[in-house]
Coordinates of C-alpha atoms in Angstrom, one line a residue:
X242 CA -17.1 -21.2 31.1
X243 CA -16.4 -19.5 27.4
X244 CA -19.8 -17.2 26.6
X245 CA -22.3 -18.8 23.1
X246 CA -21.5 -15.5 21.7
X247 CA -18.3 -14.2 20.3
X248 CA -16.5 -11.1 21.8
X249 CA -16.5 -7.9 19.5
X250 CA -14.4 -4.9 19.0
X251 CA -15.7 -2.2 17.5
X252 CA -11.9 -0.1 16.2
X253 CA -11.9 2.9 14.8
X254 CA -10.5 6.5 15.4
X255 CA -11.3 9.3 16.6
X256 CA -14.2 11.6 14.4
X257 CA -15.2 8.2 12.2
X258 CA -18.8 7.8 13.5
X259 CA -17.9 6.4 16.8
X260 CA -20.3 7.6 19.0
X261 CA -22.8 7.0 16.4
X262 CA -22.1 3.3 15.9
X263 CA -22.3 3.4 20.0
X264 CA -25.5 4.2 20.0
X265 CA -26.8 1.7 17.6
X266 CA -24.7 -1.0 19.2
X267 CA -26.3 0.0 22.7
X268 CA -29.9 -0.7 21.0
X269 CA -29.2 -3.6 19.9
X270 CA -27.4 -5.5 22.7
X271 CA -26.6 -2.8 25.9
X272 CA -26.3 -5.4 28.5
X273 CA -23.1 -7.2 26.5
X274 CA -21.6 -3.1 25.9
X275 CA -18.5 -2.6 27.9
X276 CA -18.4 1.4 28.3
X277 CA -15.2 3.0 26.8
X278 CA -13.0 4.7 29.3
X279 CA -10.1 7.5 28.9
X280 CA -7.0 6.1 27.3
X281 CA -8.6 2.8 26.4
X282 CA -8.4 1.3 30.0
X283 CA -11.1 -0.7 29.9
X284 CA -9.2 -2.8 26.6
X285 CA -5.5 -2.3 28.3
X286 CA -5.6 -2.2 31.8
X287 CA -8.5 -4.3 32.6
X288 CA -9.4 -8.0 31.9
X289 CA -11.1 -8.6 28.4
X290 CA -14.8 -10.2 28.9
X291 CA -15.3 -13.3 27.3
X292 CA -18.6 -12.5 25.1
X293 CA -18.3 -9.1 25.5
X294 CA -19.0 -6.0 23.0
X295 CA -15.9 -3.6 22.9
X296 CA -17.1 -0.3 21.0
X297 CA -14.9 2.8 20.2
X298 CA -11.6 1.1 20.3
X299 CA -9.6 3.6 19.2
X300 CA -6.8 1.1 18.7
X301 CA -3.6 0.1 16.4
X302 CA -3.4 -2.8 14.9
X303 CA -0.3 -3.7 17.5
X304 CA -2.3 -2.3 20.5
X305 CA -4.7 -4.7 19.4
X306 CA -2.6 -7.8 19.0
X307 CA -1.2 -7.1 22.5
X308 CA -4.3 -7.1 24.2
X309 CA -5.5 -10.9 25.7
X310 CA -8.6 -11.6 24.0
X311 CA -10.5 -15.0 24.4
X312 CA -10.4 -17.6 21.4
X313 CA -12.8 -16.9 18.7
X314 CA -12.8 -12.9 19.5
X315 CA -13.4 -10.9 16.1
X316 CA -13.4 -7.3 15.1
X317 CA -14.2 -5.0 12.6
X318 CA -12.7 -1.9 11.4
X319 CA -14.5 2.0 10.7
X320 CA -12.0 4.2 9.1
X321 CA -12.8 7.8 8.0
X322 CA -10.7 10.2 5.4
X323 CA -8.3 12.2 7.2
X324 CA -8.9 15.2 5.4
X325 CA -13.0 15.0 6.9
X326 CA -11.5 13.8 10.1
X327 CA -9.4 16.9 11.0
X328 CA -12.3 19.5 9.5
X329 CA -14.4 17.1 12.3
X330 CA -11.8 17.5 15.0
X331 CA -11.1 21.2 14.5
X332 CA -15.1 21.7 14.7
X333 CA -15.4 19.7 17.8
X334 CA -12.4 20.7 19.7
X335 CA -13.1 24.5 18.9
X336 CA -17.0 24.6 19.4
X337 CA -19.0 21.5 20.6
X338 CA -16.9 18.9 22.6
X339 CA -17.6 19.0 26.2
X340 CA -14.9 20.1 28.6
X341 CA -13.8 16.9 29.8
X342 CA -10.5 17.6 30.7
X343 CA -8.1 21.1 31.0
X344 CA -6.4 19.5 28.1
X345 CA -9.2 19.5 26.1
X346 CA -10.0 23.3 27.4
X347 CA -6.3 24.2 26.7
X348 CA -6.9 23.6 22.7
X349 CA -10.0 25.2 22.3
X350 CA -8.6 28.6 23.6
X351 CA -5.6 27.7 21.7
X352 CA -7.9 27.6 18.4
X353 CA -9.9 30.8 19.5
X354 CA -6.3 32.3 19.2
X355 CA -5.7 31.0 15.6
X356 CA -7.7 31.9 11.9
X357 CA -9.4 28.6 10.5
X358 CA -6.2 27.6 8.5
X359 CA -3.5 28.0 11.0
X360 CA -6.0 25.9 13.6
X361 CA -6.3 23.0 10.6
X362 CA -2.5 23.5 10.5
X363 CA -1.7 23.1 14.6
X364 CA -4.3 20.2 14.5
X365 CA -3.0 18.2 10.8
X366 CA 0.9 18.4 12.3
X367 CA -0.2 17.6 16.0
X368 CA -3.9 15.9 16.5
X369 CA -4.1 13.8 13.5
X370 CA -1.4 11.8 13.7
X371 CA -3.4 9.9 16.4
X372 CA -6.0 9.0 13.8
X373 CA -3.3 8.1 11.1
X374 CA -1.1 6.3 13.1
X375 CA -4.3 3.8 13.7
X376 CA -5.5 4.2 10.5
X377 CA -2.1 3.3 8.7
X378 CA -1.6 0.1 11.1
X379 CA -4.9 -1.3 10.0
X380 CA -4.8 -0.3 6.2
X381 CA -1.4 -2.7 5.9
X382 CA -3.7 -5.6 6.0
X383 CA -7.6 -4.5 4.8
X384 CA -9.4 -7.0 6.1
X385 CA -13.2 -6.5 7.6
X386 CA -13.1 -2.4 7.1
X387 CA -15.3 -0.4 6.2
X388 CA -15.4 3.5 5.1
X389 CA -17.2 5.7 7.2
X390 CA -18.3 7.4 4.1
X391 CA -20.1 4.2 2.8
X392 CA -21.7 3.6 5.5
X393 CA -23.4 7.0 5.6
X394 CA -24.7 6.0 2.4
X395 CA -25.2 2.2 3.1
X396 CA -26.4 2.4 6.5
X397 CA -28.1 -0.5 6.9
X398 CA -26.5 -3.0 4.3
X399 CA -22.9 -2.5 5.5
X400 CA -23.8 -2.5 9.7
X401 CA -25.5 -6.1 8.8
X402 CA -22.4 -6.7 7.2
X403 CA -20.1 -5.3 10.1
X404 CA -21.9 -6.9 12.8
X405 CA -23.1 -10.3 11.5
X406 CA -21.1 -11.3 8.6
X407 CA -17.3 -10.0 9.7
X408 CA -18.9 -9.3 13.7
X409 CA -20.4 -12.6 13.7
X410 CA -23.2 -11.3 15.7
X411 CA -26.7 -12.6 15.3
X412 CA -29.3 -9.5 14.6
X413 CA -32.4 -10.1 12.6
X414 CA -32.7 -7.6 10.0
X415 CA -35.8 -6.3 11.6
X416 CA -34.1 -5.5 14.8
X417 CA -30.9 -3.9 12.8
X418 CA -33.5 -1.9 10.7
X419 CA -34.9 -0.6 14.2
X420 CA -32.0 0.3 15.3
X421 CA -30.2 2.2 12.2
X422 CA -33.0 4.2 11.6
X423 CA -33.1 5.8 15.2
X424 CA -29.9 6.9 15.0
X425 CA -29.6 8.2 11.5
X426 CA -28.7 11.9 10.8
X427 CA -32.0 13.4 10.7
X428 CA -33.6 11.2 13.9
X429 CA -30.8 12.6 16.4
X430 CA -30.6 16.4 14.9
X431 CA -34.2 16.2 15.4
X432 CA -35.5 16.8 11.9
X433 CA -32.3 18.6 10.5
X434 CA -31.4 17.3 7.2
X435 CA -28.0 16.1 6.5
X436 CA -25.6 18.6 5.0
X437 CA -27.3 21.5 7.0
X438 CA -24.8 22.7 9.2
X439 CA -24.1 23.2 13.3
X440 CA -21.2 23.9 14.6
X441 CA -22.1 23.8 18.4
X442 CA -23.9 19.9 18.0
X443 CA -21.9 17.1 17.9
X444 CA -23.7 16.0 14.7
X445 CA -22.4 19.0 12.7
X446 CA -23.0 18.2 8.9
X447 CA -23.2 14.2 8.7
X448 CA -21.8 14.4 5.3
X449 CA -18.4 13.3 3.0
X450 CA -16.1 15.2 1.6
X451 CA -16.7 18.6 3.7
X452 CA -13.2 19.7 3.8
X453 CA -13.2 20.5 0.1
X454 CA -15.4 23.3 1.5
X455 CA -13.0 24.2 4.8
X456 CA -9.4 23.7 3.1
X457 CA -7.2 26.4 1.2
X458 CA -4.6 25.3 -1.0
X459 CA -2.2 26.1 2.0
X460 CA -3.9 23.3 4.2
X461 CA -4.3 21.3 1.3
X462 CA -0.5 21.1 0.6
X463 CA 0.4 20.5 4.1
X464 CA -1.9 17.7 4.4
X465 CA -0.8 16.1 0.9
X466 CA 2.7 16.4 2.4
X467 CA 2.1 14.5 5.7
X468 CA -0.5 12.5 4.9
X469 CA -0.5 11.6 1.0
X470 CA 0.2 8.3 0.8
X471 CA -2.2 7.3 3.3
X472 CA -4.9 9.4 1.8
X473 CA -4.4 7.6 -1.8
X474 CA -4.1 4.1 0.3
X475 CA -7.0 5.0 2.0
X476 CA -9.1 5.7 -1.0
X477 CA -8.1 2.1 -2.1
X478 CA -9.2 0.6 1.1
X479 CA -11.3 -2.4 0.6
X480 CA -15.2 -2.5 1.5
X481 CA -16.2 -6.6 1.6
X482 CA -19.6 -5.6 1.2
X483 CA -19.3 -3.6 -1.6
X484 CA -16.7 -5.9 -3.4
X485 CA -14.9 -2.9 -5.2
X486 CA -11.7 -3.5 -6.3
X487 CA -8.3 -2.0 -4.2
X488 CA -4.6 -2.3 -4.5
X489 CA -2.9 -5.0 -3.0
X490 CA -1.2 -4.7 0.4
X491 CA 2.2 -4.6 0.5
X492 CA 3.6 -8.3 0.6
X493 CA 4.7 -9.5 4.4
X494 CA 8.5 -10.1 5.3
X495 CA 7.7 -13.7 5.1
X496 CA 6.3 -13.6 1.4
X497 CA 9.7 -11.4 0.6
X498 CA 12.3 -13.7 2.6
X499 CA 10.7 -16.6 0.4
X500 CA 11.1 -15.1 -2.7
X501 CA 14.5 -14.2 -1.7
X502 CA 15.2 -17.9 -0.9
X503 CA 14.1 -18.6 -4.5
X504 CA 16.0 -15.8 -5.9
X505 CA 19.4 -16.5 -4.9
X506 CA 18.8 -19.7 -5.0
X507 CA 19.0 -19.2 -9.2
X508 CA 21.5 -15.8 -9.0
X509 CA 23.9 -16.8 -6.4
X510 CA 26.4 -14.9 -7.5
X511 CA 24.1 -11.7 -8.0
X512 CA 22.8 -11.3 -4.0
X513 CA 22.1 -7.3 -5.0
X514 CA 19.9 -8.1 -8.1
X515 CA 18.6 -11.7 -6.1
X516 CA 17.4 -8.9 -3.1
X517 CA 15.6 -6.5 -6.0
X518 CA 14.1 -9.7 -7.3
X519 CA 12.6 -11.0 -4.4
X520 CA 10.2 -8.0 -4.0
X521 CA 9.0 -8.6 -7.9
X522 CA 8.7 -12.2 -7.6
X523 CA 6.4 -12.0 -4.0
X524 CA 4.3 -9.1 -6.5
X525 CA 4.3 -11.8 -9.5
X526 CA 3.1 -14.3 -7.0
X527 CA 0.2 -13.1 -7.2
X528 CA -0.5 -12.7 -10.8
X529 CA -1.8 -15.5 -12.5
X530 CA -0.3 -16.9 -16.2
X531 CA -2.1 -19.6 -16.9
X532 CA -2.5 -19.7 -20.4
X533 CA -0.3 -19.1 -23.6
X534 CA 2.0 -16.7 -22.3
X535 CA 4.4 -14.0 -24.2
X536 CA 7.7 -13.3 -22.2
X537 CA 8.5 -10.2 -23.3
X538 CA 12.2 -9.1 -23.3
X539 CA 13.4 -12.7 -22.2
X540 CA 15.6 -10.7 -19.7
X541 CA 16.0 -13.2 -17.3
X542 CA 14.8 -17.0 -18.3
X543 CA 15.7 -18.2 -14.8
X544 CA 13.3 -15.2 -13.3
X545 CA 10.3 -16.7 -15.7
X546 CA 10.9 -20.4 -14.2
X547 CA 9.8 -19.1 -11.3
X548 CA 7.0 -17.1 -12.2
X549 CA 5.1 -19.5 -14.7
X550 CA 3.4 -22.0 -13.1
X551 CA 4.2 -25.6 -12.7
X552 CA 4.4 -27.3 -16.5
X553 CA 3.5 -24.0 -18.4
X554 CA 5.8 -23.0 -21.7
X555 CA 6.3 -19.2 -22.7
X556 CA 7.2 -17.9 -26.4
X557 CA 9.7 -15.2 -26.1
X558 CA 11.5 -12.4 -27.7
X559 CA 14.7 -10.7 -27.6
X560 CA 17.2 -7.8 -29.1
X561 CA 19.6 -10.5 -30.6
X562 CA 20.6 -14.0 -31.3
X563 CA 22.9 -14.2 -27.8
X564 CA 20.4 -13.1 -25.5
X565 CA 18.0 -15.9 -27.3
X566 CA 20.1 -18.4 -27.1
X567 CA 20.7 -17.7 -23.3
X568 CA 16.5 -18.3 -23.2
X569 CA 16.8 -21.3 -24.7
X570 CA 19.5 -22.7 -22.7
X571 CA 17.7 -21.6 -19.1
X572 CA 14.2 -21.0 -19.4
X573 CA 11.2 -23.2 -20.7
X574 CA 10.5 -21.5 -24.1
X575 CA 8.3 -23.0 -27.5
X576 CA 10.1 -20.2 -29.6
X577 CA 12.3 -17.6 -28.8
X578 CA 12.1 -14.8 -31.6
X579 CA 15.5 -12.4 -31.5
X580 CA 14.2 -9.2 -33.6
X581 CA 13.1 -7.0 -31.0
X582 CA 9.5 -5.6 -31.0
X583 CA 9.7 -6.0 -34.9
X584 CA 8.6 -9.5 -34.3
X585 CA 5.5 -8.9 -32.6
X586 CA 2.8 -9.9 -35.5
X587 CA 0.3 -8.0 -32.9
X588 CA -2.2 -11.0 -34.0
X589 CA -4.1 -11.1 -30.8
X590 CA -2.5 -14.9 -29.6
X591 CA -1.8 -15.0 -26.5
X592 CA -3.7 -14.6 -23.0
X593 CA -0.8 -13.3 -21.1
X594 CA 2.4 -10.6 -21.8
X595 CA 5.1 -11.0 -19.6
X596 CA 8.1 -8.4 -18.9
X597 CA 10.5 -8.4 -16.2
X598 CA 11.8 -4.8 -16.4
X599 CA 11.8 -4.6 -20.3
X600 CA 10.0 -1.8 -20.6
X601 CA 12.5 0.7 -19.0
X602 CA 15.2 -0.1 -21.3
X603 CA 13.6 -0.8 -24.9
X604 CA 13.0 3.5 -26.7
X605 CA 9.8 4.0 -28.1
X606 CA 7.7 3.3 -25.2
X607 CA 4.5 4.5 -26.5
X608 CA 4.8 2.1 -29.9
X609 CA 6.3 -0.8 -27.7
X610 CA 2.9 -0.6 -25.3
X611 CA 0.5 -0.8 -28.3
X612 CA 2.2 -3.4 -30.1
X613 CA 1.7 -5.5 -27.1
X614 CA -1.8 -5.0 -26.6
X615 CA -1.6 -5.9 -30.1
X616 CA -0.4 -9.8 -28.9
X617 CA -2.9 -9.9 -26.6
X618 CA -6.4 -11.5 -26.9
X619 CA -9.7 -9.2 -25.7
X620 CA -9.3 -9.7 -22.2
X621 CA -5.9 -10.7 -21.9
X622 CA -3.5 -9.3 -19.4
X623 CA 0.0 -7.7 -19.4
X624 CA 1.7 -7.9 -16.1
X625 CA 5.0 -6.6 -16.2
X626 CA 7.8 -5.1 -13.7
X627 CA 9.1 -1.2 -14.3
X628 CA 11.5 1.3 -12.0
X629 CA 10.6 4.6 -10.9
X630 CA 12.0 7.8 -10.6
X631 CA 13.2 7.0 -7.0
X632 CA 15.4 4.5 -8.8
X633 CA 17.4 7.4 -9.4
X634 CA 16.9 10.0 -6.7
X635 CA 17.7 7.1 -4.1
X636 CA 20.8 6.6 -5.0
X637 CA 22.7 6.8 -2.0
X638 CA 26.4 5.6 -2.9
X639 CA 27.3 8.6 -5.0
X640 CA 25.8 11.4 -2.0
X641 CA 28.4 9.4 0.6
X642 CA 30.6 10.3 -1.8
X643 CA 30.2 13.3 -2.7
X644 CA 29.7 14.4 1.1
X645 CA 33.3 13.1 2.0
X646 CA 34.9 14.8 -0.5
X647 CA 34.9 12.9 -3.4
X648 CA 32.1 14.7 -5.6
X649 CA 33.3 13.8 -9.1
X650 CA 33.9 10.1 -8.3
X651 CA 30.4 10.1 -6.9
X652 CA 29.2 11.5 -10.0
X653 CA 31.0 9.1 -12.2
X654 CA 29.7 6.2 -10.3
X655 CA 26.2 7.1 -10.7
X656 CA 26.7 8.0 -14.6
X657 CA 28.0 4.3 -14.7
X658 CA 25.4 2.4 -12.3
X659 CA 22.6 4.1 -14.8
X660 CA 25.0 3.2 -18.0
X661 CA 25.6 -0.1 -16.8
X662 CA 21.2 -0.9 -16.2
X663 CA 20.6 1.3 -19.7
X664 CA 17.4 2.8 -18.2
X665 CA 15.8 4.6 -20.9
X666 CA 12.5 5.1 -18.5
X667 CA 12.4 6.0 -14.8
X668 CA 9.0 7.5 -14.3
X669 CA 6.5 7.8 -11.0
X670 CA 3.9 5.2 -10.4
X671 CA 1.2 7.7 -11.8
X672 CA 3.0 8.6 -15.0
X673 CA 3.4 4.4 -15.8
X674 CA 0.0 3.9 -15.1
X675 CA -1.0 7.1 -17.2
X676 CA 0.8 5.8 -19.9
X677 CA -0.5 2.1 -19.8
X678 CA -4.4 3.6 -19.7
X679 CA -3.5 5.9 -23.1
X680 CA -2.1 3.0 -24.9
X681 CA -5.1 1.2 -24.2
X682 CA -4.3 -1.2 -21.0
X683 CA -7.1 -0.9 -17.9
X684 CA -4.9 -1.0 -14.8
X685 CA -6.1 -4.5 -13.0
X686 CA -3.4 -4.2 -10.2
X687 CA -0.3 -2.0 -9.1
X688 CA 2.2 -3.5 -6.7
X689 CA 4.6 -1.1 -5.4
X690 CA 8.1 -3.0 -4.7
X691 CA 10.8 -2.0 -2.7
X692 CA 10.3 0.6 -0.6
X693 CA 12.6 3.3 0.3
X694 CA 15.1 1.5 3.1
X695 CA 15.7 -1.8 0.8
X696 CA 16.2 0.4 -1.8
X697 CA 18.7 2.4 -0.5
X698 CA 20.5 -0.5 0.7
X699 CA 19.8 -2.3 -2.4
X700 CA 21.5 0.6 -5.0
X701 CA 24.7 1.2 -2.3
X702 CA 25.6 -2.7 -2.7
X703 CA 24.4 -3.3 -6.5
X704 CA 26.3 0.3 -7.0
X705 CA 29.6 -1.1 -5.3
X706 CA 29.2 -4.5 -7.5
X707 CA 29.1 -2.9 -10.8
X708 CA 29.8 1.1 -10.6
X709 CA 33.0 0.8 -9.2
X710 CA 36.2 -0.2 -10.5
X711 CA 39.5 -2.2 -8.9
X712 CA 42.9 -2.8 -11.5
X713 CA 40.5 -1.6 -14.4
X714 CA 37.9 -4.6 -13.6
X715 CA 34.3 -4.3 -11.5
X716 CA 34.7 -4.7 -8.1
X717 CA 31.6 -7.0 -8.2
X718 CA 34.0 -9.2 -9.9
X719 CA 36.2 -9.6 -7.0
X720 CA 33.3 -9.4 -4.6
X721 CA 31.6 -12.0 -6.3
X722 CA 34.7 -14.7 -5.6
X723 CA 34.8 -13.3 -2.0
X724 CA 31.3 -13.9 -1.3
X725 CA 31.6 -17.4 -3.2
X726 CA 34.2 -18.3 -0.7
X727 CA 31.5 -18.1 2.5
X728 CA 28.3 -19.5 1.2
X729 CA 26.4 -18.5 4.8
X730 CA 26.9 -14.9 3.8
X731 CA 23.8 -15.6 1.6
X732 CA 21.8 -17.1 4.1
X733 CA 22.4 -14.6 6.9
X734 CA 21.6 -11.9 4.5
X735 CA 18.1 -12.6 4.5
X736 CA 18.2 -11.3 8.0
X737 CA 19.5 -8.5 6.7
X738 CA 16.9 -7.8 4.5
X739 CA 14.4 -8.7 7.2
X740 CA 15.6 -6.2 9.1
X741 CA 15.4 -3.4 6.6
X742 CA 11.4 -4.3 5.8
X743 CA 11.2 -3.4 10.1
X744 CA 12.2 -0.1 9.2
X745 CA 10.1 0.5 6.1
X746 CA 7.6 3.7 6.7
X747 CA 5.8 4.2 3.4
X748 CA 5.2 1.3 1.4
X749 CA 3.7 3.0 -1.2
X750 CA 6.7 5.3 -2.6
X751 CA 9.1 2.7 -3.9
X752 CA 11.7 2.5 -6.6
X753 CA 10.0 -0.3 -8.9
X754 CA 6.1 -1.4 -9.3
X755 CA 4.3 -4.6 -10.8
X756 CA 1.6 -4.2 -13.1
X757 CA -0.7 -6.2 -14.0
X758 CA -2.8 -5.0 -16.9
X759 CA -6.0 -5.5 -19.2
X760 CA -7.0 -5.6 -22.9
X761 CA -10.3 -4.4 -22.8
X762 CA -13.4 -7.0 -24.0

């Protein structure tokens, strides 16, 4: 017979309040605890109880969808900064853990050997990546977690949130109360205050942010260099209860293959820029332009058709009377205006901008950004699509080259790739963003699109299709009619591409971003 109450896992990692959320979970309901065991055998080698509560799961996110659990099981997530979890980890593994095992005994004389920064050194390249590697599987979807730093704060408000809104436990507030406040810092130290320091108890400092007080700028670095992307994902991480506002995830294979189904099905000839595309659109997706909306750039009509939503019109403008008559032909424009930027009245019209990758090739960024806040009511938004400086370093075609002997035709091919997209502005996600917050734009949203693998990929092929040359012509040209021939070759690619997000790594450093952007009230 199912148990009236749901089962509950309590994941985390190692040196994120575990023990302490143990404690209060054993006050509140210790005959539904199942004790944790060494290498979470109690979760993988033995039978999940139905009803059950499962704390200190120190689980990823595909441990966790392997394991058997009964029909309505839920779970929520405690996640700590790295940087406090390896000062936490050094501390315990080199005064106050208990000698469980000769492993365990093995590091602490290890440490004894070692000054403070080579020990935070051994432990950041060897000990840590346990907690990242659960830390990273979870943050690719932040749903139900919650910072261990806010919850020092916010004891009470976020462990009625963790156990009874996203837990879907049923704790008066009463009982909860009862239970927090016995285990809070002070109650278990006995009287010490938090931020008083002991290095031999196991509740040390029960503060945030202690490593600014432990790292040197050596440690630092070498943290920031294994662990920086997480870190500044991390710091993004969504809290439900507090309702702050984080990045988006990165968008699902699914959400990407669609898009690319959309894509090529309007740049069938194009399967290179159709691939690039699909990662923009699945960002766009989630952007909303309802309204009266500015296409800025009119750079690809067919791209808009499938960005605006059902029935909506867009005014746009262009560099000359070509590219506006191309708008007019494909996309679903009230006006198309061919004079550049000088036709931007900057009146304050319209409730949405919208630029698919105009920015990088138009000069005069700075003028460009502030005559398009200009278009825009109070309020409004500007979400637009850029490359970053990985655009260029990724490119991969010219290196083969150059590594098999052919150097100067390697460096002739990327001179033309870059010639051919007229980049003017290549710059890193931080550098965009800084200069969208000095024109006057609040940052609502960055989407970071294609990530290093499909990138690489992406600039070989679009770098075969246009950089290089057959009998004076593009071999794109020729490639084009060759790929026309086997219309399946579309289709299948999609696999392809599938394939590459499977070995994506860091989903943060990509070659392009989406925006989406402010005019302040």
């Amino acid at each position: 017979m199912r148990h009236t109450s749901s089962t509950l896992f309590h994941i985390t990692h190692w040196k994120a309040g575990s023990q302490w959320i143990l404690k209060i979970l054993e006050a509140i309901a210790p005959e539904r605890i199942i004790r944790p065991r060494v290498g979470e055998g109690q979760l993988l080698l033995d039978p999940i109880v139905d009803g059950a509560i499962y704390p200190t799961a120190y689980l990823t996110r595909e441990q966790y969808d392997s394991i058997d659990r009964p029909a309505g099981s839920r779970h929520f997530v405690v996640l700590r900064d790295l940087r406090d979890t390896l000062i936490s980890g050094y501390f315990s593994a080199r005064y106050s853990h208990a000698l469980s095992s000769t492993g365990l005994a093995d590091l602490r004389h290890q440490l004894e050997q070692l000054s403070l920064d080579d020990g935070l050194l051994y432990l950041a390249e060897t000990w840590l990546r346990g907690p990242a590697l659960i830390q990273a599987s979870w943050l690719q979807e932040p749903t139900g977690i919650f910072r261990y730093e806010d919850i020092l704060t916010h004891d009470l408000d976020l462990m009625h949130e963790a156990l009874n809104t996203v837990g879907g436990l049923d704790i008066s507030t009463d009982r909860l109360k009862v239970a927090v406040e016995a285990n809070r810092f002070d109650v278990l130290t006995g009287g010490r205050q938090a931020g008083l320091e002991n290095t031999m108890a196991h509740e040390r400092k029960g503060i945030a942010g202690d490593w600014q007080n432990h790292f040197s700028e050596k440690v630092k670095q070498r943290v920031e260099e294994l662990y920086g992307p997480l870190l500044r994902r991390y710091e993004r991480s969504t809290q439900l209860s507090a309702n702050t506002y984080s990045l988006p995830q990165k968008p699902s294979a699914d959400e990407v293959l669609a898009s690319y189904s959309q894509t090529i099905a309007v740049h069938p000839s194009l399967p290179s820029y159709a691939h690039w595309l699909a990662w923009e659109l699945a960002a766009f997706k989630q952007i909303s332009l309802k309204g009266n909306v500015l296409d800025l750039g009119c750079s690809d009509p067919k791209f808009l058709n499938l960005v605006l939503p059902y029935g909506s019109t867009a005014d746009g403008m262009c560099t000359n009377p070509h590219q506006a008559e191309q708008a007019r032909l494909y996309g679903r424009y009230n006006n198309v205006h061919a004079d550049g930027f000088s036709s931007l009245r900057q009146k304050g019209e319209f409730d949405h901008v919208f630029s698919r990758g105009s920015l990088v090739h138009f000069p005069g960024l700075e003028n460009n950004l502030q005559a398009v806040l200009g278009e825009l009511k109070p309020g409004g938004t500007f979400a637009c699509s850029v490359v970053t400086n990985r655009y260029e370093e990724w490119e991969t075609l010219p290196y083969l080259l150059e590594i098999s002997g052919y150097a100067d035709i390697g460096e002739q091919a990327r001179q033309k790739h870059m010639n051919f997209h007229g980049i003017q502005y290549a710059l890193p996600i931080e550098q965009w963003q800084n200069c969208f917050m000095e024109a006057g734009f609040e940052v609502i949203a960055t989407y970071p699109v294609v990530p290093r693998v499909n990138a690489q990929a992406n600039l070989i092929f679009d770098a075969l299709w246009h950089a290089i040359s057959k009998e004076g012509r593009p071999l794109g040209e020729f490639m084009a009619a060759y790929v026309s021939a086997r219309p399946r070759f579309l289709q299948l690619l999609s696999s392809s591409i599938d394939a590459l997000m499977e070995l994506e790594s860091n989903w943060e450093d990509t070659a392009g971003a989406v925006f989406e952007l402010r005019k302040p009230q």
